[in-house]
mmCIF file of C-alpha atoms in Angstrom:
data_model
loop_
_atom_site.group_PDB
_atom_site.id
_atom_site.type_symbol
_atom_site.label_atom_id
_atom_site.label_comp_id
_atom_site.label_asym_id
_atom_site.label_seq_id
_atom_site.Cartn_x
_atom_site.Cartn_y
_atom_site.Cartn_z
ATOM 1 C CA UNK P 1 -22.595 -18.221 -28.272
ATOM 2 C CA UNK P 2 -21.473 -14.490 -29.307
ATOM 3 C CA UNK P 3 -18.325 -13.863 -27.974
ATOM 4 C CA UNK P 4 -15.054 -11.766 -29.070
ATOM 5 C CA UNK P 5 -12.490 -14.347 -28.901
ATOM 6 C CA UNK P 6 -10.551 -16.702 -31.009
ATOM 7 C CA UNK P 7 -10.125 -19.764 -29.500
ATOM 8 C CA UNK P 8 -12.283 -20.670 -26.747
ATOM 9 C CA UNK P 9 -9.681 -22.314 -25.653
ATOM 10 C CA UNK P 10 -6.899 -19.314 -25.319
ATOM 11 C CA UNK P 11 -8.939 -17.102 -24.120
ATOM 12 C CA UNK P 12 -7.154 -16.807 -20.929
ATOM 13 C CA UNK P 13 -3.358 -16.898 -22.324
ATOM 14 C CA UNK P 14 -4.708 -14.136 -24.761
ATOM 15 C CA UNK P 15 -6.152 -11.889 -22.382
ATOM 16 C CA UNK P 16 -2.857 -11.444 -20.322
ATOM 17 C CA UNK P 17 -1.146 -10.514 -23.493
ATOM 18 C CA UNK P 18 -3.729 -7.644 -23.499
ATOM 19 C CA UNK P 19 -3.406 -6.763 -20.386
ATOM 20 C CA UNK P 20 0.321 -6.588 -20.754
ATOM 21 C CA UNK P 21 -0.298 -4.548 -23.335
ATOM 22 C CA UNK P 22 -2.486 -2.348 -21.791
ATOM 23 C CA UNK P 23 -1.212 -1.570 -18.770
ATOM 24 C CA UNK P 24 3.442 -1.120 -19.264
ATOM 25 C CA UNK P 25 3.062 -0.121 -15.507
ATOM 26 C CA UNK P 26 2.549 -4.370 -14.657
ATOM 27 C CA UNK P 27 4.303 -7.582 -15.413
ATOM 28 C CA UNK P 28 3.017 -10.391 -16.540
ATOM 29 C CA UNK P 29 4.698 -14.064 -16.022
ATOM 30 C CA UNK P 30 3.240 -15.579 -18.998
ATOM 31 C CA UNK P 31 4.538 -19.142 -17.566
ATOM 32 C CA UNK P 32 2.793 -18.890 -14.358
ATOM 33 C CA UNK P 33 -0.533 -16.357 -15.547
ATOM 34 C CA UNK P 34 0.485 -14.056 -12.335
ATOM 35 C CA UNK P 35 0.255 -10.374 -13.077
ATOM 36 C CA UNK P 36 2.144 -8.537 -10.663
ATOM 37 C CA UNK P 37 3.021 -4.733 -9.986
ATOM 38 C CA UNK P 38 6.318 -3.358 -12.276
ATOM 39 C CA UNK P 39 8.052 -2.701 -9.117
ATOM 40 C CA UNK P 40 7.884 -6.086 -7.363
ATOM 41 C CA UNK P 41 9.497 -6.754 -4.576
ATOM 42 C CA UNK P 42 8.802 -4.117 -2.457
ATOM 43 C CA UNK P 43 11.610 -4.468 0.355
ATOM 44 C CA UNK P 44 10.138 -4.396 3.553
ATOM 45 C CA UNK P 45 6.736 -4.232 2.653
ATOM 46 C CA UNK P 46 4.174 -7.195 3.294
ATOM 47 C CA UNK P 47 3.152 -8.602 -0.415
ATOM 48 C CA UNK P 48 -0.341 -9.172 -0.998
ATOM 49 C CA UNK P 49 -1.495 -11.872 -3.649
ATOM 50 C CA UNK P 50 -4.940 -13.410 -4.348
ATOM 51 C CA UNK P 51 -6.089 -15.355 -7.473
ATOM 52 C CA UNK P 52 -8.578 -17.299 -9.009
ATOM 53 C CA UNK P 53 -10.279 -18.717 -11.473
ATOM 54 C CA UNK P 54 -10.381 -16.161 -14.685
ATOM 55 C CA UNK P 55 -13.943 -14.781 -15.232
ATOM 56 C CA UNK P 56 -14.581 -12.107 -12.597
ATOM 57 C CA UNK P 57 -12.734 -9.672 -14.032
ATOM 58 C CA UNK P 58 -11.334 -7.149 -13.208
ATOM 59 C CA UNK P 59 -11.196 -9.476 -9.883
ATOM 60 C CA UNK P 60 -8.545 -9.960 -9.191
ATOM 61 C CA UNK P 61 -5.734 -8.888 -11.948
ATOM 62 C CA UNK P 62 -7.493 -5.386 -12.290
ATOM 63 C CA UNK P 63 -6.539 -4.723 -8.995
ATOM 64 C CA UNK P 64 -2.582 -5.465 -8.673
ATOM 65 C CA UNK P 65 -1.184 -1.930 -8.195
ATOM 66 C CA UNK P 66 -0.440 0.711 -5.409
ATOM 67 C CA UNK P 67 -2.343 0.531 -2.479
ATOM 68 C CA UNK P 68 -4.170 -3.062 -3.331
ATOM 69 C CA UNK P 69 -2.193 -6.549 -4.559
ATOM 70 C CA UNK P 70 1.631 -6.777 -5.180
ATOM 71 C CA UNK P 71 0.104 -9.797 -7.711
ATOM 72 C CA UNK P 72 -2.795 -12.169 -8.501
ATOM 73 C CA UNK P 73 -2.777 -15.485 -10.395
ATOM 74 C CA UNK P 74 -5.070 -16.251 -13.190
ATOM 75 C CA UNK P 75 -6.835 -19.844 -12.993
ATOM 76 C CA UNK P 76 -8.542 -20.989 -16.341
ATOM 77 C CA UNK P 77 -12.238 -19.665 -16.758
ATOM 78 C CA UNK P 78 -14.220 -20.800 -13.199
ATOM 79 C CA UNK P 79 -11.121 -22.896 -12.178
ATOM 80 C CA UNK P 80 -8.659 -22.436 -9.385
ATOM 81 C CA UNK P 81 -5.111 -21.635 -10.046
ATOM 82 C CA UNK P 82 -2.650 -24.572 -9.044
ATOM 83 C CA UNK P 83 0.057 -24.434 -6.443
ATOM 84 C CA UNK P 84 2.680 -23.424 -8.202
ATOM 85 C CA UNK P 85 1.035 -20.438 -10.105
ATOM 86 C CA UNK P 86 0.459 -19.232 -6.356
ATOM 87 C CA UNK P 87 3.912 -19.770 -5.406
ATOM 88 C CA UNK P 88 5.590 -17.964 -8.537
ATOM 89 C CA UNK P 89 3.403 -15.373 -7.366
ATOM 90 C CA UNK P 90 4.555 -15.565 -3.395
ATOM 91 C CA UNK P 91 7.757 -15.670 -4.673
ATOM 92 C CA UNK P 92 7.553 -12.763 -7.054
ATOM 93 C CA UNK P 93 6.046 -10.311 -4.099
ATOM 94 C CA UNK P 94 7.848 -11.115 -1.566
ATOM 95 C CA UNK P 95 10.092 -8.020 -0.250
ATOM 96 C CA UNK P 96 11.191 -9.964 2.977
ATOM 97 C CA UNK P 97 8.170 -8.438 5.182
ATOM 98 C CA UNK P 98 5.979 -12.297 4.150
ATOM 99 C CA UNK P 99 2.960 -12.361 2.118
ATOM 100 C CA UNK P 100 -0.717 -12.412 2.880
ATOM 101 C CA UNK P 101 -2.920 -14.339 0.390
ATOM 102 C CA UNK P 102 -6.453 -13.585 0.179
ATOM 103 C CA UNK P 103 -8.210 -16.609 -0.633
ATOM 104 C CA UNK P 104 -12.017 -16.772 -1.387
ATOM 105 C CA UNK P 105 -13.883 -20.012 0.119
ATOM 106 C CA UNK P 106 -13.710 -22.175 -2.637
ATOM 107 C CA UNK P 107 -12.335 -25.802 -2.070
ATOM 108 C CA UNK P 108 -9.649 -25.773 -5.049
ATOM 109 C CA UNK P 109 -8.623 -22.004 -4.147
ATOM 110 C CA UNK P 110 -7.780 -22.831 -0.137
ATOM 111 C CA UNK P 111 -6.703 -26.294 -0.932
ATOM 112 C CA UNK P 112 -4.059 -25.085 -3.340
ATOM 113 C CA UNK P 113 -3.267 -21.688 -1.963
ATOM 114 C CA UNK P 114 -2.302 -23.548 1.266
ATOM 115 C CA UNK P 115 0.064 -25.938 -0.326
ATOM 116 C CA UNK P 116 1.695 -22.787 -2.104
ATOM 117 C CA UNK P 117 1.867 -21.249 1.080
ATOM 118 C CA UNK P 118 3.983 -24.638 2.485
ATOM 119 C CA UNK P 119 6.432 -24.817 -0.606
ATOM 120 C CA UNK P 120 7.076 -21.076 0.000
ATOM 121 C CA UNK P 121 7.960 -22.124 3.411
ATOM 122 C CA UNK P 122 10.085 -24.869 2.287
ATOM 123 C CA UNK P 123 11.563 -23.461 -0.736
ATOM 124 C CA UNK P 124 12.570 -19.431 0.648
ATOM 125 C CA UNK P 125 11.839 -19.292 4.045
ATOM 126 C CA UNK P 126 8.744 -17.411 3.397
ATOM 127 C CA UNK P 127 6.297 -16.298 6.272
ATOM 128 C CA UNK P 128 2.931 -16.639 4.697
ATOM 129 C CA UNK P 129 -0.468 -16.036 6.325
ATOM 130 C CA UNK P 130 -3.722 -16.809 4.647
ATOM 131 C CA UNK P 131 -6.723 -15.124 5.260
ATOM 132 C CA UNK P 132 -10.075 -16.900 3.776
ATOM 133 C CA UNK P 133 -13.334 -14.685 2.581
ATOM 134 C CA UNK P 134 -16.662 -16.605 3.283
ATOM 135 C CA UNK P 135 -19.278 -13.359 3.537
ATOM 136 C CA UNK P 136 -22.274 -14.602 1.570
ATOM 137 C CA UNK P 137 -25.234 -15.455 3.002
ATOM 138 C CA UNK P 138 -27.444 -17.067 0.435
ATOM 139 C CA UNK P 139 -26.313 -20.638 1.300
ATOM 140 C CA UNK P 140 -24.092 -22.116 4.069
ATOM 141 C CA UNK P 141 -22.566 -24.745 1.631
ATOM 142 C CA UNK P 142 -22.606 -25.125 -1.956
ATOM 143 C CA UNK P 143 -20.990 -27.082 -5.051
ATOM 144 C CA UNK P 144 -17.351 -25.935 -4.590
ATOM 145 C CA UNK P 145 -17.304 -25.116 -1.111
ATOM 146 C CA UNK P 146 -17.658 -25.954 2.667
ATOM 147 C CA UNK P 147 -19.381 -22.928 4.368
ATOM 148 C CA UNK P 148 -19.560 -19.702 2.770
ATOM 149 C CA UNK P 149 -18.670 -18.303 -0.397
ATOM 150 C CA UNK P 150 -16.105 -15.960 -0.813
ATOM 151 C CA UNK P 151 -17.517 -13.034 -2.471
ATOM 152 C CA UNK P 152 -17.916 -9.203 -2.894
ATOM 153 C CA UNK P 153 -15.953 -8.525 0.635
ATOM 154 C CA UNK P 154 -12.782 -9.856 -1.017
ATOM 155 C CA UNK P 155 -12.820 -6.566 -3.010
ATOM 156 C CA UNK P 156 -12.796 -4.198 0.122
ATOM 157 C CA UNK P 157 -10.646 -6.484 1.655
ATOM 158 C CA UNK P 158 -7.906 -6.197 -0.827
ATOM 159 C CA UNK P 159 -8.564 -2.434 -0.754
ATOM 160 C CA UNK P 160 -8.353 -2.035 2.841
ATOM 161 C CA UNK P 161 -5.504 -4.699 3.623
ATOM 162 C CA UNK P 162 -3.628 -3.081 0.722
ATOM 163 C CA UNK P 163 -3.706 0.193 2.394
ATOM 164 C CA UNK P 164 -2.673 -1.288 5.364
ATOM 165 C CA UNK P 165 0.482 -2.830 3.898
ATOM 166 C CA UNK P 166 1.100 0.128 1.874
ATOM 167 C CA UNK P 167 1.617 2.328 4.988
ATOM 168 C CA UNK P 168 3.837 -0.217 6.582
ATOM 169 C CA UNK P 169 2.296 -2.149 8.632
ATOM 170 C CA UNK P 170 3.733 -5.854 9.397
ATOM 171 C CA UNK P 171 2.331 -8.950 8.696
ATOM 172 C CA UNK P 172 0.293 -10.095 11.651
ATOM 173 C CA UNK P 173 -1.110 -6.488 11.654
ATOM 174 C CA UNK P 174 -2.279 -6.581 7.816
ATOM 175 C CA UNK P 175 -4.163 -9.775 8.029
ATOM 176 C CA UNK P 176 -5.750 -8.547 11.606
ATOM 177 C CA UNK P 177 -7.428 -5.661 9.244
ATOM 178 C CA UNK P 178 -7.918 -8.258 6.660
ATOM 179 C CA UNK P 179 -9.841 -10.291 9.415
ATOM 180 C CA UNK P 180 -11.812 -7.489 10.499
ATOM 181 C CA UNK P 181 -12.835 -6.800 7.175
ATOM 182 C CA UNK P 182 -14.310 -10.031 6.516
ATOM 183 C CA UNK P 183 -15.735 -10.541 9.603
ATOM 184 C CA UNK P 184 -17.998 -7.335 9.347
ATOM 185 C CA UNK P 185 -18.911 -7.939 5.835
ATOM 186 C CA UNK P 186 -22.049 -9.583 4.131
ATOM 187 C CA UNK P 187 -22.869 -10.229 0.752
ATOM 188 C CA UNK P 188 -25.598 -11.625 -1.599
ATOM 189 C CA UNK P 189 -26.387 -11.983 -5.078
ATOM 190 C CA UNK P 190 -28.973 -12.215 -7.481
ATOM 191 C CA UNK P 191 -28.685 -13.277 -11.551
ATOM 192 C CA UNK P 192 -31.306 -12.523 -13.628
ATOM 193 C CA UNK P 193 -29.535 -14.875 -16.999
ATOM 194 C CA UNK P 194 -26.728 -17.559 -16.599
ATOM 195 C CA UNK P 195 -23.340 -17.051 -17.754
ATOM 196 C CA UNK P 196 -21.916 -18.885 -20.685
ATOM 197 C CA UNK P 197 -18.433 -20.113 -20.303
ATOM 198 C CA UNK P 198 -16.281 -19.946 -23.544
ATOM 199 C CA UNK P 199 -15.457 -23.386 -23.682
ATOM 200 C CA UNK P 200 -18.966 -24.790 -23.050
ATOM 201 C CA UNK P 201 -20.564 -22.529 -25.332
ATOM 202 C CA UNK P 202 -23.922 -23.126 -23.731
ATOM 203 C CA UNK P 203 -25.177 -22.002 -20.387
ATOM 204 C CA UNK P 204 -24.313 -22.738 -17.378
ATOM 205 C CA UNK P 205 -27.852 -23.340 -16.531
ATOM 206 C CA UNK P 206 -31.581 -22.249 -17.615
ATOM 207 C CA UNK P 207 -33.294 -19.384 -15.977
ATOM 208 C CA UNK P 208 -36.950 -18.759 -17.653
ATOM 209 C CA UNK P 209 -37.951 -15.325 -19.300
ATOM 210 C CA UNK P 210 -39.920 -14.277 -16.303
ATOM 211 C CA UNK P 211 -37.179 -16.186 -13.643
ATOM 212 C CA UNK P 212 -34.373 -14.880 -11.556
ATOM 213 C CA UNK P 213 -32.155 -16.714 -9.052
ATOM 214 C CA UNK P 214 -31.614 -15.011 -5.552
ATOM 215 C CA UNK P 215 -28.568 -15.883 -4.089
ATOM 216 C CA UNK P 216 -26.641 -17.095 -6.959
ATOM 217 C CA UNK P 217 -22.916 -17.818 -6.763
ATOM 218 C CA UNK P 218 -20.747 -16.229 -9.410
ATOM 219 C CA UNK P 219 -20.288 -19.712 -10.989
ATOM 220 C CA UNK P 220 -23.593 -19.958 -11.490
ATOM 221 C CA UNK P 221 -24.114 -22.193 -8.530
ATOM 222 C CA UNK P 222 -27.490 -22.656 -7.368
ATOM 223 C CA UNK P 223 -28.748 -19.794 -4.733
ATOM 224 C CA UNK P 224 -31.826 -19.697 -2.298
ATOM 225 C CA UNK P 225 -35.008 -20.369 -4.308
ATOM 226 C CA UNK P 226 -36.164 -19.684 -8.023
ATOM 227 C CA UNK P 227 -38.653 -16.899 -8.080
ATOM 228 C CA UNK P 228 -40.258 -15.152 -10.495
ATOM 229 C CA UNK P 229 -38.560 -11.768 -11.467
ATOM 230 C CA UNK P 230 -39.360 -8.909 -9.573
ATOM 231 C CA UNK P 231 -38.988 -4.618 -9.466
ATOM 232 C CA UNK P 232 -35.712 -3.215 -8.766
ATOM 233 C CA UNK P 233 -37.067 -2.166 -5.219
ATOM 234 C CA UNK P 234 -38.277 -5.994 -4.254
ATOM 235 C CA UNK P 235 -35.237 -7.481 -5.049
ATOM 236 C CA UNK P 236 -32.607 -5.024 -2.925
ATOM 237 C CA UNK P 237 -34.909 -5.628 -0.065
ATOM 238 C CA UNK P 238 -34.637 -9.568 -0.806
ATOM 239 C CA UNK P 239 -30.362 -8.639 -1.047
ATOM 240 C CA UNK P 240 -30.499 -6.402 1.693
ATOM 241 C CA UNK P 241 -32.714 -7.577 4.872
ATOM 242 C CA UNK P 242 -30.883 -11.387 5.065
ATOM 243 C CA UNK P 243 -27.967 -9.279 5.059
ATOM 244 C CA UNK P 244 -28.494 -6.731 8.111
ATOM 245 C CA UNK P 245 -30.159 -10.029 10.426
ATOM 246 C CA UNK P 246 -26.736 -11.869 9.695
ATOM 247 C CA UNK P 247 -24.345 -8.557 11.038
ATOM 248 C CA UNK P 248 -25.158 -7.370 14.264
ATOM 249 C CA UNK P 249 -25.633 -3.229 14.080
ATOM 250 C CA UNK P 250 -25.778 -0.664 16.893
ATOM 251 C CA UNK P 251 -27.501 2.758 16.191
ATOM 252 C CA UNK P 252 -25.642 4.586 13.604
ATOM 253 C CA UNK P 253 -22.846 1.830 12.778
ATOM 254 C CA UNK P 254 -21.562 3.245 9.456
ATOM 255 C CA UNK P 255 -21.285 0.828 6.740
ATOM 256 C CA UNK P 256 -19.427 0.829 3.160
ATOM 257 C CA UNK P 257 -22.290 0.241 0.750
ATOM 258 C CA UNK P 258 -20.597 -1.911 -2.199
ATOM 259 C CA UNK P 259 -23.625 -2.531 -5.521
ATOM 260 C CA UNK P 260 -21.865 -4.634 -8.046
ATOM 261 C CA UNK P 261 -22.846 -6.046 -11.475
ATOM 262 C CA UNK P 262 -22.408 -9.385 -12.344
ATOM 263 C CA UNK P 263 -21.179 -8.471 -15.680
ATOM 264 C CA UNK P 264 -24.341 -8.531 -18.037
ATOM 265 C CA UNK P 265 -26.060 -5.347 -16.241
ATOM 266 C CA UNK P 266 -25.850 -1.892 -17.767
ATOM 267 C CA UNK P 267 -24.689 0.200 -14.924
ATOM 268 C CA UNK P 268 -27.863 2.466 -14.952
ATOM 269 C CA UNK P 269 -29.746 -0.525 -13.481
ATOM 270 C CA UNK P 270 -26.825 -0.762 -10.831
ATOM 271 C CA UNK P 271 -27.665 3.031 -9.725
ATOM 272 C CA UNK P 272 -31.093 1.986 -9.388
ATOM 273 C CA UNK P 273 -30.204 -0.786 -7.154
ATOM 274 C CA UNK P 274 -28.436 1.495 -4.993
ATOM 275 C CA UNK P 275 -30.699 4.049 -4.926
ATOM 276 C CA UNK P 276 -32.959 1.101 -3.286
ATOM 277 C CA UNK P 277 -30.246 0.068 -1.499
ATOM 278 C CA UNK P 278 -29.579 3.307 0.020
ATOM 279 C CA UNK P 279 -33.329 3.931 0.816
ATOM 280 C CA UNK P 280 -33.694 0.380 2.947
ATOM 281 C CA UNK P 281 -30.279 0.996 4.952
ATOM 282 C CA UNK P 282 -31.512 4.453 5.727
ATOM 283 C CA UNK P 283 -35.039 2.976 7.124
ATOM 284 C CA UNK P 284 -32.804 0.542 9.085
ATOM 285 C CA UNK P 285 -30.740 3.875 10.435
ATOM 286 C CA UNK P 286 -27.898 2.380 9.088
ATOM 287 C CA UNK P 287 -25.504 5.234 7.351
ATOM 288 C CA UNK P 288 -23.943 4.866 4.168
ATOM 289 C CA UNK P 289 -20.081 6.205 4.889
ATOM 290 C CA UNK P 290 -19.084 5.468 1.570
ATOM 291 C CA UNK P 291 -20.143 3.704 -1.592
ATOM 292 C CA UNK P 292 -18.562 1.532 -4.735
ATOM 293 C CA UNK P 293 -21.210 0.903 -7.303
ATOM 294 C CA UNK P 294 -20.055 -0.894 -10.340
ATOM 295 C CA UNK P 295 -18.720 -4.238 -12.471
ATOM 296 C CA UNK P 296 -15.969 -5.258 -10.042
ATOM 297 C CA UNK P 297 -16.146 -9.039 -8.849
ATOM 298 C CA UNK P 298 -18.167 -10.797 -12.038
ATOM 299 C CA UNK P 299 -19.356 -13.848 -13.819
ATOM 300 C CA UNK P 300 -18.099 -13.112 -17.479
ATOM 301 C CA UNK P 301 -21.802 -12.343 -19.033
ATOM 302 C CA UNK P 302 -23.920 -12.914 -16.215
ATOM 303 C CA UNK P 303 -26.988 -10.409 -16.109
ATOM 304 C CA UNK P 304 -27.420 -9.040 -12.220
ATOM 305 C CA UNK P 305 -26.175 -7.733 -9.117
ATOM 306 C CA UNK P 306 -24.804 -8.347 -5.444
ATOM 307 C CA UNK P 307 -24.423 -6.073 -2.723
ATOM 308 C CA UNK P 308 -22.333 -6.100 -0.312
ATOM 309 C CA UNK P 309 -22.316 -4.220 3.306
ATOM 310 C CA UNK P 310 -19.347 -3.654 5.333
ATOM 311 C CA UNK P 311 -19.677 -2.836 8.925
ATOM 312 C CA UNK P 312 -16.930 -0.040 9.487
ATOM 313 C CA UNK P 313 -14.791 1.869 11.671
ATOM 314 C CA UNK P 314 -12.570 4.859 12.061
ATOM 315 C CA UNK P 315 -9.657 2.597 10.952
ATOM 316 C CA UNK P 316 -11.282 0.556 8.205
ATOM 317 C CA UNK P 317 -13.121 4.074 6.588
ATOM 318 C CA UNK P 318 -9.553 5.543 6.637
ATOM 319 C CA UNK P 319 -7.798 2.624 4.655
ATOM 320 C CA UNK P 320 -10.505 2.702 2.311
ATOM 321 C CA UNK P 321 -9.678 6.542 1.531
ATOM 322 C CA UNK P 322 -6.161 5.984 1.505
ATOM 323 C CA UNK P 323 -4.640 5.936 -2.163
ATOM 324 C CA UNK P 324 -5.004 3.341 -4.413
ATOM 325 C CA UNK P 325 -3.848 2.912 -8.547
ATOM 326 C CA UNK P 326 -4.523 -0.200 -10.106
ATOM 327 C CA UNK P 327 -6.065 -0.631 -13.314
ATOM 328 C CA UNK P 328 -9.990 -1.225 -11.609
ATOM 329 C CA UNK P 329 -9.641 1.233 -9.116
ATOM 330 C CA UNK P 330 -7.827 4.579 -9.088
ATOM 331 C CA UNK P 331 -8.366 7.288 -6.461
ATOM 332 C CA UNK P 332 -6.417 9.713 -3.790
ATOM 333 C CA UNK P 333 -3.424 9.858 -6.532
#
């Protein structure tokens, strides 16, 4: 294992210090591992909060800042955060308007993210609505979940529900968008190594020289089928068709076309993915309204890809555009 660390062990603590460090315009409650935007609460303005386990950086700490999360909890390496990380959090964020927390469909993260939601409750008086991602395709169940995984659509949806709750918009009508948004979104991966967690220092599991795994989780839980690897073009067609037969498209439904790296691929070989991407959608008729190609929802050194598609709208390509500054993504400012 070749990692820069110290500890295998700290790696998480250590990391927040960095981040603190690296970013003056955050907070960071070292206690709790939430990292949360310098000018939290904002009165009268729904709080947004999501979390994790730590590994898919910059998900979801890289994206606390204007126009995405108020905060995010940080969950050792592939592990959920507990309650009351999440409720330090809910507490920290909320302006009075509630909260909204994004939870991806893992078992740990909806299991413990509603119990924070019910000591909020108890505790402040807190409204708090949850609204669960589960856009992946490869499997319907899988070793830490019932149903789908929660995957690439939790980045748009943080983008587009923090817009949302940026402009003012209450509670109920922030997690409506945040519904939308994961109700016309797909995703599915593909890893070409395994990942190596720090404290392991081995593998997660054994892929052969001439292997890849479609429809990989970003644990490294088992996808579809092992097959041997294949050309840039074969495998966006193997991301892309199960994708379009699971959304239902009419003529000319724009979509946002997200390509994201898994945190081992260069980001040339992401451009060539969406160049394939691109070229498949367009044979389908299906427009590309906008685009995110990049590192953005990972499994620490995991070598491949995912895409994600996200059937839009007037409303949902116009939250998208709206402004955004957080550490991951930064535009419209």
């Amino acid at each position: 294992m070749k990692k820069l660390i110290n500890d295998p062990n700290d790696v998480v603590v250590e990391a927040l210090r960095g981040i603190e460090a690296a970013h003056p315009e955050l907070q960071v409650d070292h206690q709790h591992k939430v990292i949360y935007r310098g000018d939290a609460p904002k009165q009268g303005k729904v709080g947004l909060i999501s979390g994790g386990g730590s590994g898919h950086e910059p998900l979801h700490g890289g994206f606390v800042g204007l126009g995405m999360l108020d905060a995010a909890c940080a969950g050792e390496v592939f592990t959920s955060p507990v309650p009351e990380q999440m409720l330090a959090a809910t507490k920290l964020v909320d302006g009075g308007a509630g909260v909204l927390h994004v939870v991806k469909n893992y078992t740990g993260d909806v299991m413990n993210f509603e119990m924070a939601a019910e000591l909020a409750a108890a505790e402040t008086g807190a409204r708090v609505v949850s609204v669960v991602t589960d856009d992946d395709v490869a499997v319907q169940d899988s070793t830490w979940t019932a149903g789908r995984r929660g995957v690439g659509v939790t980045v748009l949806l943080e983008k587009i529900a923090g817009a949302a709750a940026e402009q003012g918009r209450d509670l109920d009508q922030v997690a409506e968008v945040a519904r939308k948004v994961n109700a016309n979104g797909r995703s599915m991966g593909v890893a070409l190594t395994s990942c190596t967690v720090p404290a392991a220092g081995k593998p997660t599991f054994e892929l052969g020289e001439g292997e890849m795994e479609l429809g990989v989780g970003i644990h490294g839980e088992p996808g579809r089928e092992r097959l041997p690897l294949a050309p840039a073009s074969e495998i966006a067609a193997m991301l892309v068709e199960p994708i379009l037969a699971d959304l239902t498209f009419k003529p000319g439904d724009p979509v946002i076309a997200f390509v994201n790296g898994l945190g081992g691929t260069p980001l040339i070989e992401l451009y060539v993915m969406f160049n394939e991407v691109a070229r498949i959608l367009a044979g389908h008729g299906v427009p590309v309204a906008r685009s995110l190609v990049g590192s953005y929802i990972t499994s620490l050194d995991m070598a491949g890809a995912s895409v994600t598609l996200l059937k839009s709208d007037d409303e949902l390509l116009s939250l998208w555009d709206a402004p955004v500054n957080t550490s991951a993504l930064r535009w419209g400012i």
